[in-house]
Amino acid sequence: MDEAHNNRTSLAKGAKDIAKEAKRHAAKNLSKAVDRASDEYSAHRSYNRFHNDDQEEDNYNNYVQQDGTYPNNADNDEDGASSDATEGHDDEDEIYEGEYQGVPAYNDGKVQDSQVALGKPVSDSAKSRKELENERQADEEELAQQYELIMQECGHGRFQWQLFFVLGLALMSDGVEVFVVGFVLPSAETDMCVPNSGAGWLGSIVYLGMMFGAFFWGGLSDKVGRKQCLLISMSVNGFFAFLSSFVQGYSTFLFCRMVSGFGIGGAVPIVFSYFAEVLAREKRGEHLSWLCMFWMIGGIYASAMAWAIIPHYGWSFSMGSAYQFHSWRVFVVVCALPCVSAVVALTFMPESPRFFLETGKHDEAWMVLKHIHDTNMRARGEPERVFTVNRIKVPRQLDELVEMQSEPTEKTIWLTFLRCFIHPVKDNTIKLATVWFTLSFGFYGLSVWFPDVIKHLQADDYASRVKIHNNERIEDFTFNFTLENQIHRNGAFINDRFISMKFKAVTFIDSSFFNCYFEDVSSVGSFFKNCSFVDSFFYNTDIDDTKLTNSRIINSSFHHNKTGCQMTFDNDYSAYWVYFVNFLGTLAVLPGNIVSALLMDKIGRLSMLGGSMVLSGISCFFLWFGTSESMMIFMLCLYNGLSISAWNSLDVVTAELYPTDRRGTGFGFCNAMCKLAAVLGNLIFGSLVGITKAIPILLASSVLVGGGLVGLRLPDTRANVLM
């Protein structure tokens, strides 16, 4: 009797426990349903399109069990499991908000069209290449949509602004490198006694280094990462730029500047790819345009430093006659400072989370995204806001892509480059390369032509003010002052003394010097043609055979002649003016930068790109009226102000058109075409200075208008998510 009573008691207790457990599970399911409805109602926080909490989790677990990963034993039952994977769960087996659950299987537990009736996925070997590519494409599109929502949840705040200034320093270094070439070229070639046959190589070889650097570093960033590649490339630039300021030989100097250009070549493709990958869609166009302003800041910095440093030759020092350190070398060192600052600051920034996702490093990507979210929320005064993303889509990895990652670096870069010429990005690559080439050809060509034309006008004006002295006779006179811009014909100088003085652009023709004394004399742009020196004495002068044309030396001697090339800032009467013109031309892009940043997302990238290039081409026709220095400077400022919007738009479009796995490579190739066009533009436009205006004007106008029309044929990327 007692035993029957105990059995009934046990049954009743068991029934109560079952009822209690059923009630608990019902409440749990109701809570989940309420949470799901609340999430779907919220504006930008729904990730249910990427996973359904209960059904998907069950399907995923079934898939894993069928695959044999988790054996069906008591240790893995829901009620009794205890492992690292469940650490952080409470007694009700709930998941804390924001807890990272790891990476789900590639199909996310969903039954694909190619699965058999029992629900087991068909092996990849049983699928065609087309099916695999379609599945990966669908996965990538889904990941792109999810990543956009994640970036919206992370918000735009302190992290993006920190990265903005760090990458801005790198972009500023690129602008400085371009301007350093033009400012250093005259002084470096004079200081190193470069003959006319070797002059001009510095500008071309730096652009060639930047061309190869853009292609190499851009491609490498798709393999090893944006941050690491940018760190290495900027370090190469900074080291060789610093080293170039100390070398004495011109060939060694060329080599250092070429390698320095090779390093900085990676700045533009990596900087824009990197920054675009941490911006939400609605912020991308505007803030990439603001980032372009640092290139302008680099130009202003270089112009200001050149004006402040290069003219002060008193800053130079020497160690014997073999080592000379003039002020232009100080300028080179100062121009390396933005690069050094960028390297130091970049070490504190994380890798691009989008790159991590593309290379399968999802845990690292989640940590970076959480860091972005937490940094921005703390800056907003909302540290309690939790990062709610707990799963990220995993695109299928095709066998050939996995194999390509294991290939040697140079082969990987080449294979990735070839993938820029397959559907669907082939047409975009060709159009982008065309626009980059035409815009660069016109911009850099005219950038060389404008200053050279101004200098040509100044030279004509200088020559028109030359003083001519004929048949003069000067006896027993001491010249201890500067003679400038003069021509002396058939002169006779008897018992005269030339002491501590300078000849600047002075030419003596058919003149005679009898018993004259020359001491500490410098002659720049000065020559003695068909002259006679009789019983004369030269001490510590730079007058040598190169300046004595068909002249006769009779019973005269030279002692302790100056060696090397003599430099004084007074030699270049237009140097201050050149720095000032470049400063004005660079500053003129400020309004264009502001306008393009504010209107980039309103009127569209393509309208701004095409419109800016066409207007720039039309503005070239006003060069017909450039008959004075002031008019040419106005034309230069107008042209730069109109063309900057095209540059900003092109940077944004290029970063948005390429998928993540080819973004650095594609951008690097386009930027390499830009530098190739710069080399050709410098050579072609530079050879036309002082000859004709018609060819430069027509050439620049045609390529700019043609490139602008091609740019209008590009797809609009304003509504694109980063693939």
CSV table of C-alpha atoms in Angstrom, one decimal, residues 567 577 691 703:
chain,number,residue,atom,x,y,z
A,567,MET,CA,75.3,78.0,-55.5
A,577,TRP,CA,58.3,83.7,-57.3
A,691,ILE,CA,57.5,77.3,-79.0
A,703,VAL,CA,42.3,64.6,-73.5
